[in-house]
Coordinates of C-alpha atoms and ligand atoms in Angstrom, one line a residue:
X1 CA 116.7 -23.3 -121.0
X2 CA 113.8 -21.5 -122.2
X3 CA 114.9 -18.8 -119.6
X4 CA 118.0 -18.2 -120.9
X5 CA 116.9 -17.6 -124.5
X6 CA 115.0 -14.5 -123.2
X7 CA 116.6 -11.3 -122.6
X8 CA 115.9 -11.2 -118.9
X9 CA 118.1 -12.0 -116.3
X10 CA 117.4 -15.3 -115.0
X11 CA 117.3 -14.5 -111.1
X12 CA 115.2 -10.9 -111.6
X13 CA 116.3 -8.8 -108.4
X14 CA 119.5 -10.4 -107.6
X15 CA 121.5 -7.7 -107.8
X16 CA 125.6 -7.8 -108.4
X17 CA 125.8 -11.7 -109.1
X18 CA 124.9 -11.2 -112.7
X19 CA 128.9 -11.7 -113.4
X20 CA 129.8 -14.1 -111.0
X21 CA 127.4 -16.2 -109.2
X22 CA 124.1 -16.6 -111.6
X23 CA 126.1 -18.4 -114.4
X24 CA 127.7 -20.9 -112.3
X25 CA 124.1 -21.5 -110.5
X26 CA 122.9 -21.8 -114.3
X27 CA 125.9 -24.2 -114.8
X28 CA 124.8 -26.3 -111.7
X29 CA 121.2 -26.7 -112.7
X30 CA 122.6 -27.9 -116.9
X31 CA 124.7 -30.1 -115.2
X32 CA 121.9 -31.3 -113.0
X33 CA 124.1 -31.1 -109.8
X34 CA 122.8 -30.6 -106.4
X35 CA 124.9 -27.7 -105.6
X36 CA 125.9 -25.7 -102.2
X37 CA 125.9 -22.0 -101.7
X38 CA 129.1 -20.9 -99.6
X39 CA 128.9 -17.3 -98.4
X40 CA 129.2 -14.9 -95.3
X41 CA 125.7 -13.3 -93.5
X42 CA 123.4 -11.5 -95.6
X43 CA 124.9 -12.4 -99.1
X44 CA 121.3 -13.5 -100.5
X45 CA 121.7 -17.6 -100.3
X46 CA 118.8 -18.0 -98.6
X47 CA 116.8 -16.0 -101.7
X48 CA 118.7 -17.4 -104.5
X49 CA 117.7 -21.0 -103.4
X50 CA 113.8 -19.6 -103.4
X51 CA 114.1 -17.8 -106.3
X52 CA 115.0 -21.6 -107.6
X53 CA 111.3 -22.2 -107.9
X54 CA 110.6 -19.6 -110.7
X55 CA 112.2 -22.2 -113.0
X56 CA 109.6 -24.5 -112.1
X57 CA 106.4 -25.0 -114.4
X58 CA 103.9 -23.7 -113.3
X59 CA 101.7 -27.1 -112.8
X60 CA 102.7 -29.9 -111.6
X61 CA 100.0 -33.4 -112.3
X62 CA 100.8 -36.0 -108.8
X63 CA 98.3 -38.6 -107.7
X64 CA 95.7 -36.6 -105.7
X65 CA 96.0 -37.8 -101.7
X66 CA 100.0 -38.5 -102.4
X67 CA 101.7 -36.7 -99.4
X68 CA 104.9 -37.4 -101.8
X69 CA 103.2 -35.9 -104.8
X70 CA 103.6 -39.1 -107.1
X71 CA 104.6 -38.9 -110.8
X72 CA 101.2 -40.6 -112.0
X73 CA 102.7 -42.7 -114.7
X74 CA 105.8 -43.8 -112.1
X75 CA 104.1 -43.4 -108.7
X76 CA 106.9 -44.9 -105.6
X77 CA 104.6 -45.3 -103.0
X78 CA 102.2 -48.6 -102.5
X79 CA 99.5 -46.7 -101.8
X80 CA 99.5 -45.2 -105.4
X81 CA 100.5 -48.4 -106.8
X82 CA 96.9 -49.6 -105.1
X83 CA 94.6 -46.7 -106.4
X84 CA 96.1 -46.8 -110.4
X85 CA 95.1 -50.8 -110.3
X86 CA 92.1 -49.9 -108.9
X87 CA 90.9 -46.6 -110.8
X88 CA 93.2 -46.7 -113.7
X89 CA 92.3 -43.9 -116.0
X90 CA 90.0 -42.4 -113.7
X91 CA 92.8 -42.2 -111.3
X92 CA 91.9 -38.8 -109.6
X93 CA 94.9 -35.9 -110.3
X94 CA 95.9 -32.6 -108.3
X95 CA 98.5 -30.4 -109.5
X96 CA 101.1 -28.7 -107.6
X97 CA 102.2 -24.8 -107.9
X98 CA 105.9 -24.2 -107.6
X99 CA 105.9 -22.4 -104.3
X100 CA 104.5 -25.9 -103.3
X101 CA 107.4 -27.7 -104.6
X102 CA 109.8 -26.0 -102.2
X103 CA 110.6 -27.7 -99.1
X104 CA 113.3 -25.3 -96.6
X105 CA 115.2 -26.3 -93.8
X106 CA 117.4 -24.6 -91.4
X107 CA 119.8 -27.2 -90.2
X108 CA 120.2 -27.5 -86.4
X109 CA 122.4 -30.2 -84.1
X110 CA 119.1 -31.6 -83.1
X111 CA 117.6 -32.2 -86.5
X112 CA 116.8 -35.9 -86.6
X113 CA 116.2 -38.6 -89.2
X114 CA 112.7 -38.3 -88.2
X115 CA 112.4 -34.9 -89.0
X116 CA 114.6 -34.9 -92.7
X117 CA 113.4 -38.3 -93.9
X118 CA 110.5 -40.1 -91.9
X119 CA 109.8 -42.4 -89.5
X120 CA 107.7 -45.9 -88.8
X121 CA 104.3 -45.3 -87.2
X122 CA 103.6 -49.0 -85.3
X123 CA 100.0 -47.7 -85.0
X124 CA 99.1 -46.9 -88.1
X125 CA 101.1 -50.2 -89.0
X126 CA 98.6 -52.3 -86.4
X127 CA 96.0 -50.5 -87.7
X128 CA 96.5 -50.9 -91.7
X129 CA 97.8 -54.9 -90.5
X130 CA 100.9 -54.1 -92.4
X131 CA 104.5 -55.0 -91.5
X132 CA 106.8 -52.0 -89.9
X133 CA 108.8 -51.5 -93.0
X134 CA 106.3 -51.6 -95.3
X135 CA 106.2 -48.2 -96.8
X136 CA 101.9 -47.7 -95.9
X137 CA 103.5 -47.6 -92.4
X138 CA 106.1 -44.8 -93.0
X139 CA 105.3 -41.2 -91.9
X140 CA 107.3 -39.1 -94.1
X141 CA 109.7 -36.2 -93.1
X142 CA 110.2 -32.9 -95.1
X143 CA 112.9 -34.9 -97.7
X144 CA 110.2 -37.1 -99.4
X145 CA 107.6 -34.8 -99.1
X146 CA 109.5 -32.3 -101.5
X147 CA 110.0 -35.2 -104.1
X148 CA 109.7 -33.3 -107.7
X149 CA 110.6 -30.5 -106.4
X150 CA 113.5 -28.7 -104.4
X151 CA 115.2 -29.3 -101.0
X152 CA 116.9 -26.5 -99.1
X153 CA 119.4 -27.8 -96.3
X154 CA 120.3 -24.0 -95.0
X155 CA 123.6 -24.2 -92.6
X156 CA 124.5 -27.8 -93.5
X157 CA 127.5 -28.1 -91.2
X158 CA 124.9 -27.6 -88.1
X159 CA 123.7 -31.3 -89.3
X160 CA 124.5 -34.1 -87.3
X161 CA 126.7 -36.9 -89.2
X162 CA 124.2 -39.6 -88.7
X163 CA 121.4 -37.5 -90.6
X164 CA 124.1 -36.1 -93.4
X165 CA 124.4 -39.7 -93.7
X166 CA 121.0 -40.4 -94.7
X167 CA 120.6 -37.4 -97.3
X168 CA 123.7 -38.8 -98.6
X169 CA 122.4 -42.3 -99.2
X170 CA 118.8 -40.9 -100.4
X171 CA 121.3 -39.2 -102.7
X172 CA 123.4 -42.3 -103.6
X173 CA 121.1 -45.1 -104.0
X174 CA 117.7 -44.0 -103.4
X175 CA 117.0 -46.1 -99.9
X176 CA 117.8 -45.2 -96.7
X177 CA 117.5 -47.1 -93.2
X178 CA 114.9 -45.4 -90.5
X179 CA 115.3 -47.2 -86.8
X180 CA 117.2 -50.4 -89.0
X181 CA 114.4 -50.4 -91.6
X182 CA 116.0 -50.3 -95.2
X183 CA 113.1 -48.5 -97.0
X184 CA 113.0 -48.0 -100.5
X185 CA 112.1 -44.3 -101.7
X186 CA 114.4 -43.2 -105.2
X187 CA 112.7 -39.5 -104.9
X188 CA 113.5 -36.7 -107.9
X189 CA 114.6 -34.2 -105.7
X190 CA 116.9 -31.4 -106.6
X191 CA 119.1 -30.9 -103.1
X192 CA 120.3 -27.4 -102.9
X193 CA 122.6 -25.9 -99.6
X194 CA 123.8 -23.2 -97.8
X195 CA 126.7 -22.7 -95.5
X196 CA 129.3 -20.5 -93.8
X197 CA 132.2 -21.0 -95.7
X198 CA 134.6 -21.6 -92.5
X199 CA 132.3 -24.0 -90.9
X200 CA 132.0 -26.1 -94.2
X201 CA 135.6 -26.5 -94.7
X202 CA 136.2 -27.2 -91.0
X203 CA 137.6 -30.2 -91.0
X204 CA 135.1 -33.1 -89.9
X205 CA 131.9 -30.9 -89.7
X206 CA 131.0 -32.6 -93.4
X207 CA 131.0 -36.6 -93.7
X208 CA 133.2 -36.8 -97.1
X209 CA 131.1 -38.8 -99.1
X210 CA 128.3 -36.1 -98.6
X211 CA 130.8 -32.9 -100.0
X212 CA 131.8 -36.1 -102.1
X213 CA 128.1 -35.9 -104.2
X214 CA 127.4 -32.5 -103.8
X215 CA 128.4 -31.3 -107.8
X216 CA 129.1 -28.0 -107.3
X217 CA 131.0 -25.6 -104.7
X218 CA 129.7 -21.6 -105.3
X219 CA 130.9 -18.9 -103.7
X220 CA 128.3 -15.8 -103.1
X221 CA 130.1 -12.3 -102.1
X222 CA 129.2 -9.1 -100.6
X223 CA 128.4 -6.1 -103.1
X224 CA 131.8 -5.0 -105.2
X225 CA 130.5 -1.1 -105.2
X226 CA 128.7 1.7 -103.3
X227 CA 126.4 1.2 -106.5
X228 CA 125.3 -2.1 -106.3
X229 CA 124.6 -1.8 -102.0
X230 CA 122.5 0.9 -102.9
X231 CA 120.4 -1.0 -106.1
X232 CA 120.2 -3.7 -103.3
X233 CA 119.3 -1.3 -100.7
X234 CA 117.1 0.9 -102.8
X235 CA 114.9 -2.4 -103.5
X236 CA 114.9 -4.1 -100.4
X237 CA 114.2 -1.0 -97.6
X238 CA 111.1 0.2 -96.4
X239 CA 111.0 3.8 -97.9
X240 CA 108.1 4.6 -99.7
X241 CA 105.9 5.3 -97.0
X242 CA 102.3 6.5 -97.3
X243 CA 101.6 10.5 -96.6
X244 CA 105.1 11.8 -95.9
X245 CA 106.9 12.7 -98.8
X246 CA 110.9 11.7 -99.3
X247 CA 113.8 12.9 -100.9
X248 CA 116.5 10.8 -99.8
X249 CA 119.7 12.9 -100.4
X250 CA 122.6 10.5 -102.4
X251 CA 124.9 11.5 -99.6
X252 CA 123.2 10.0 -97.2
X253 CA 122.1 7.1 -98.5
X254 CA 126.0 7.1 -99.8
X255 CA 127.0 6.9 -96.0
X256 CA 124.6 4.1 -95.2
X257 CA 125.9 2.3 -97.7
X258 CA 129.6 2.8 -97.1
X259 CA 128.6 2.0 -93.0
X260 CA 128.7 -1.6 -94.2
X261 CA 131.9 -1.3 -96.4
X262 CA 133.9 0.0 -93.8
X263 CA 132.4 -2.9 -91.4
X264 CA 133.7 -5.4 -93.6
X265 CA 137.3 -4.1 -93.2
X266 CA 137.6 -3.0 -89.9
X267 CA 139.5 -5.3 -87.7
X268 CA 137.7 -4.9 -84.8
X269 CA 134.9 -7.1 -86.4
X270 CA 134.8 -10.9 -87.3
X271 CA 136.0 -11.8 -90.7
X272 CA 134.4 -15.3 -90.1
X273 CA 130.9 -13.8 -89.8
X274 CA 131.0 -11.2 -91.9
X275 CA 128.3 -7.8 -92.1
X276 CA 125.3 -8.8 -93.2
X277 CA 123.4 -6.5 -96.2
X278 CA 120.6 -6.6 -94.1
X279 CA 122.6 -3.8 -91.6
X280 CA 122.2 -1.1 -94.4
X281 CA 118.8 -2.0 -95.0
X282 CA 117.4 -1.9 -91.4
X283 CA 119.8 1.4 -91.0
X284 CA 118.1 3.0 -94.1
X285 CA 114.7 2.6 -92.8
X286 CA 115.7 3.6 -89.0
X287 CA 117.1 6.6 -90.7
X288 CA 114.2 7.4 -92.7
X289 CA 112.0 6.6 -89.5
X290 CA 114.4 9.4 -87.8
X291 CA 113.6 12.2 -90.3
X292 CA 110.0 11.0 -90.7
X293 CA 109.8 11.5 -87.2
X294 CA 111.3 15.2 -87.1
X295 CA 108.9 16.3 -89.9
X296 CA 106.0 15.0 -88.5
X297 CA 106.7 16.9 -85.3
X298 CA 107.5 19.9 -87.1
X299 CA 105.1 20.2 -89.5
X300 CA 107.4 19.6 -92.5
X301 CA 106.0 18.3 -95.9
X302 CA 109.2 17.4 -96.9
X303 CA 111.3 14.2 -95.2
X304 CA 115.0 14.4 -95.7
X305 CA 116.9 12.5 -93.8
X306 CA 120.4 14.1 -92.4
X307 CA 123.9 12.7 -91.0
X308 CA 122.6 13.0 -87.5
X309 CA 119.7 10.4 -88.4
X310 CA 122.8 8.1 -89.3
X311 CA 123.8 8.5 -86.1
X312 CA 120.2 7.6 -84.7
X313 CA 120.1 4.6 -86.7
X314 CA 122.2 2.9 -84.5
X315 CA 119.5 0.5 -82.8
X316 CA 120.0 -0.8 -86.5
X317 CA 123.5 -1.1 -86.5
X318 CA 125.1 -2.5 -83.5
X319 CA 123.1 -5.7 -83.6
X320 CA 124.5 -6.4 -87.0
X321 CA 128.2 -6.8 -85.8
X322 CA 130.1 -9.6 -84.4
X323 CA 132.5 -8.3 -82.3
X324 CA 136.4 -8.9 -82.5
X325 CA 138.2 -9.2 -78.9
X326 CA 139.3 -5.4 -79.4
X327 CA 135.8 -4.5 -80.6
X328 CA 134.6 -5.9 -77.4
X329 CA 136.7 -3.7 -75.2
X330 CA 135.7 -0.8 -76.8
X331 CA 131.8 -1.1 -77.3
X332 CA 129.3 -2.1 -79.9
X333 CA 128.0 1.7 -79.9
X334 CA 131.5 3.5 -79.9
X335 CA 132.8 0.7 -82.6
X336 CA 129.3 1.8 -84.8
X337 CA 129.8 6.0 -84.1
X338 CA 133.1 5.0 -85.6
X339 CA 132.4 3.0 -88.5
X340 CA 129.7 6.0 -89.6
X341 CA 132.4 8.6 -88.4
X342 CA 134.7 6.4 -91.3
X343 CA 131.5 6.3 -93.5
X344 CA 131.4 10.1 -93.6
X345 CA 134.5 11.2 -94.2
X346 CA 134.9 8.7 -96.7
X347 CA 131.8 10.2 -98.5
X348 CA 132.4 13.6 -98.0
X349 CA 136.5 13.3 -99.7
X350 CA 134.1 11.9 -103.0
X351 CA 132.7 15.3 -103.1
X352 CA 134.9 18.1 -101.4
X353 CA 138.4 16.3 -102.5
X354 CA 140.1 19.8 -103.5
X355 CA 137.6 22.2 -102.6
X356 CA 138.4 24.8 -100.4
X357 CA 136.5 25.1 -97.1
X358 CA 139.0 27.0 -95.3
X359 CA 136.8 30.1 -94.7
X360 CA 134.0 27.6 -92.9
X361 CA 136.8 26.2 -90.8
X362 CA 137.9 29.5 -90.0
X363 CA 134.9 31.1 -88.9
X364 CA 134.7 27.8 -86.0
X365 CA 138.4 29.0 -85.1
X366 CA 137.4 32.3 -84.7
X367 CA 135.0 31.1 -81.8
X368 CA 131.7 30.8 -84.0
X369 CA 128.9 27.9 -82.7
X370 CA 125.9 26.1 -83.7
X371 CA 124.1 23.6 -82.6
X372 CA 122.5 21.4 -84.8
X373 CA 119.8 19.3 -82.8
X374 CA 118.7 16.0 -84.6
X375 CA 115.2 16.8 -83.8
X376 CA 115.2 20.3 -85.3
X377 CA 113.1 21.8 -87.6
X378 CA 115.1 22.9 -90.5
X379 CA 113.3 26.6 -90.5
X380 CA 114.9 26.8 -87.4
X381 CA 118.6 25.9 -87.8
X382 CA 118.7 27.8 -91.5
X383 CA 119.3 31.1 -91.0
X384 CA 122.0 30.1 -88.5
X385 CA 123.8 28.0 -90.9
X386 CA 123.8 30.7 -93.4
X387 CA 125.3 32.5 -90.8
X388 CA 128.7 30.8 -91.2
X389 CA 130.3 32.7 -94.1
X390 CA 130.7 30.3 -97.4
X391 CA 128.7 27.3 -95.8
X392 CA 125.4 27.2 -97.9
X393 CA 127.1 28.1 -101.4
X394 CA 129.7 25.7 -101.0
X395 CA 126.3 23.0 -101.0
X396 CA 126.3 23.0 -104.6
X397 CA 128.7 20.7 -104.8
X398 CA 126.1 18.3 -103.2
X399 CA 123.5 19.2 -106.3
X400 CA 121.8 21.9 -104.0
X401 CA 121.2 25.2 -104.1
X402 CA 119.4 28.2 -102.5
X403 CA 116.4 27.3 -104.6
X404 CA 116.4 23.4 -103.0
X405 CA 113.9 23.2 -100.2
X406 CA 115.0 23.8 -97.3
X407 CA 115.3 20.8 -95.5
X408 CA 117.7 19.7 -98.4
X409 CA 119.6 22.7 -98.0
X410 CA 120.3 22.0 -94.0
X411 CA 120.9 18.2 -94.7
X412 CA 123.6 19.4 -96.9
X413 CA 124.9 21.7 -94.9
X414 CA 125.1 19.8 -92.0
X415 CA 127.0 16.8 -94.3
X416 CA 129.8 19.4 -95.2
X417 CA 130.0 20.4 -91.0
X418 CA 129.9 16.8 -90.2
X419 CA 132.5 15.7 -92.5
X420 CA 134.6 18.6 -91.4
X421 CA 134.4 16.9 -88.2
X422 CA 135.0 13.3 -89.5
X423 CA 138.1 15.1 -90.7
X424 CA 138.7 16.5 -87.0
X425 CA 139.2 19.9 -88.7
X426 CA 136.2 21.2 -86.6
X427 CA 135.0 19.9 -83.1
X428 CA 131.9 18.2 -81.9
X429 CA 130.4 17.6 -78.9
X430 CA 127.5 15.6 -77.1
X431 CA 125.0 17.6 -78.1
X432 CA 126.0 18.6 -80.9
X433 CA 127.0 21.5 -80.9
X434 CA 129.7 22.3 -83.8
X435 CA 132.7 24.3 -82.8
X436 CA 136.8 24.9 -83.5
X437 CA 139.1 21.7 -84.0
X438 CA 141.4 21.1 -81.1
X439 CA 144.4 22.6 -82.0
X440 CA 146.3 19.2 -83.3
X441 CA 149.6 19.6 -80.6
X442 CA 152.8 19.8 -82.3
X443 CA 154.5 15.9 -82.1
X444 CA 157.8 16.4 -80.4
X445 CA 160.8 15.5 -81.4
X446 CA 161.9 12.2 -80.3
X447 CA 166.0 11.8 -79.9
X448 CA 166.1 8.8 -81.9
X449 CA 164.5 10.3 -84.6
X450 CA 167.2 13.6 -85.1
X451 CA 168.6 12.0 -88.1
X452 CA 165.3 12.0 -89.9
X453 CA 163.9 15.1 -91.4
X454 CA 162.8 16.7 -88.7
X455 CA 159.1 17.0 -89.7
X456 CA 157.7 14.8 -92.1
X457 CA 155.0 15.8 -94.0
X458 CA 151.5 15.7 -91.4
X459 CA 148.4 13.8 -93.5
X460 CA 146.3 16.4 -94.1
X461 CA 143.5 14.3 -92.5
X462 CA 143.3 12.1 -89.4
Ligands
LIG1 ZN1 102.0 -41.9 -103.6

């Protein structure tokens, strides 16, 4: 409450939820519900739930020695019980920090009751001379060691139904059975989830009383605009490196961004999955790794990465998507060139829609050809693309000009030749080397077609 009367956002660094997911998280924790997260790969569940702690004061009084950090005015366990009637006031305290008072687990088939809520140690009951359900004898799982404080259950449909049982009964009533032991623990825990949002309305992969009591469903989602992948991108990436310096062009980092995008509508990729954030992340810093790379070699003091480090980053890419049957077929690397190949001439329309770059395509299909290697150093390609009549001034509509530095100007340069190429308008080979566009072949006409005008107006890209 006192961190929605500031002007700050509640969740600083979550980035595009600000709208849609934060209030109904805010809703969740007014209303006191233990609340699941329902989202694809890479939608920031996982950080949400640990950003939960910030909301936590910042000390936290328990009984020191308390492995379930008892409340010391309504300790649970005996053992606390035992030391208040013997120390009263004197009672020794520790205090908790809120990292301390978060308690994560990724849910797994073999996750057992053992694990989540605790089991009955015989030796330490022969030992102590207590009886097996006495609670001196329990050894407590991760559940009551987070009591006053949060519990993360991430992928809760991977849980078996016997252990969803128990969390649902800790949640219910406050007891819960180990090995046919009823043993009493009412813990203050605030039970948050995660899941796939197939897997948790599959039918039969959640016991209904469990969905039953958790309070609220919320639905996290991929970045709405180029603009928010990039805030996201810009803060999460390993950029700012030491020594080198960067200037990441927009363009490229536009591309990057619109990799992911594209992903998340192509066919030839799993809906149910879905393309994690995290591929334009990693891809960002492969890229800038790329170009870091080529200056360093070439004694450049400036790092700007190009198109063709796109193209290297895909180490970074194809690892990130789950393959559709007709993805398969085809090939994680030629489904990635293509998703990039989208990516650019996607990018480059937001720039060059309705400018003119006949005279560059021209000078190909008059039998001009360069080849720009990835690795080379931009003094060496420059006066080559400045070469190809009305490439370099046509740059400006990138921001750059003949007063950028240079290895701007050939990153932009080479944007406007690869997105000719995205286009098909120019060709492209292995190694790249840039040269004319296959001459597109007439479509013949096809009988059944005679009735209908006979050529209907060709897309003027492919
Ligand atoms: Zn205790």
């Amino acid at each position: 409450m006192a961190r929605l009367r500031q002007p700050e956002p509640v969740f600083p660094g979550i980035v595009g939820y600000e709208d849609t997911v934060v209030p109904q998280i805010v809703n969740a924790i007014l209303s006191r519900h233990n609340f699941i997260l329902l989202g694809l790969r890479g939608q920031a569940k996982s950080r949400i739930l640990r950003a939960l702690t910030s909301l936590l004061d910042p000390h936290l009084p328990y009984i020191a020695g308390c492995e379930i950090h008892d409340n010391p005015y309504v300790p649970l366990c005996r053992h606390c019980h035992e030391q208040l009637a013997k120390h009263g006031d004197q009672t020794p305290i520790a205090y908790l920090a809120p990292d301390h008072r978060y308690v994560e687990k990724l849910a797994t088939p073999d996750v057992t009751i053992a694990d989540l809520i605790g089991d009955i140690d015989p030796i330490k009951a022969a030992r102590g001379g207590h009886e097996l359900s006495s609670e001196l004898t329990v050894h407590y799982g991760l559940l009551p060691r987070a009591n006053r404080g949060i519990f993360a259950v991430n992928e809760l449909p991977d849980l078996a139904g016997k252990i969803q049982v128990g969390l649902f009964n800790i949640m219910q009533e406050g007891d819960v059975q180990i090995k046919g032991y009823p043993i009493r623990l009412p813990l203050d825990v605030a039970l948050v989830f995660s899941a796939n949002p197939e897997d948790y309305t599959a039918r039969g992969k959640i016991i209904t009383p469990l969905k039953d009591r958790i309070g609220s469903e919320i639905r996290t989602h991929y970045p709405s605009t180029i603009e928010e992948g990039i805030a996201i991108t810009t803060q999460e990436a390993w950029v700012c490196r030491d020594g080198q310096h960067l200037e990441l062009p927009k363009f490229v980092h536009e591309v990057i961004e619109r990799i992911a995008f594209v992903a998340r509508e192509d066919k030839k990729i799993d809906k149910r999955s879905g393309v994690s954030q995290r591929l334009p992340i990693s891809a960002m810093e492969n890229v800038v790794s790329n170009a870091e790379r080529r200056a360093l070699e070439n004694n450049e003091t400036t790092v700007v990465p190009r198109i063709s480090d796109v193209y290297a980053a895909m180490p970074a890419i194809t690892g990130k998507l789950e393959l559709e049957y007709e993805g398969e077929m085809k090939g994680a690397d030629h489904v990635a060139r293509e998703l990039i190949r989208t990516a650019v001439a996607k990018t480059y329309d937001e720039y060059f829609s309705g400018v003119d770059l006949r005279q560059v395509v021209q000078w190909f299909d008059l039998g001009g050809e360069i080849q720009l290697s990835g690795d080379a150093a931009a003094a060496e390609v420059i006066e080559r693309l400045e070469g190809i009549q009305g490439l370099m001034e046509k740059t400006s509509a990138l921001g750059i000009s003949d007063k950028s530095p240079i290895e701007m100007q050939v990153s932009g340069a080479e944007f406007i030749l690869e997105g000719l190429y995205a286009h098909k308008r120019i060709g492209r080979s292995e190694e790249r080397v840039f040269t004319a566009g296959e001459k597109q072949p007439k479509k013949p006409e096809r009988p059944f077609e005679r009735d209908e005008p006979p050529m209907r107006q060709r897309r003027p890209y492919n």
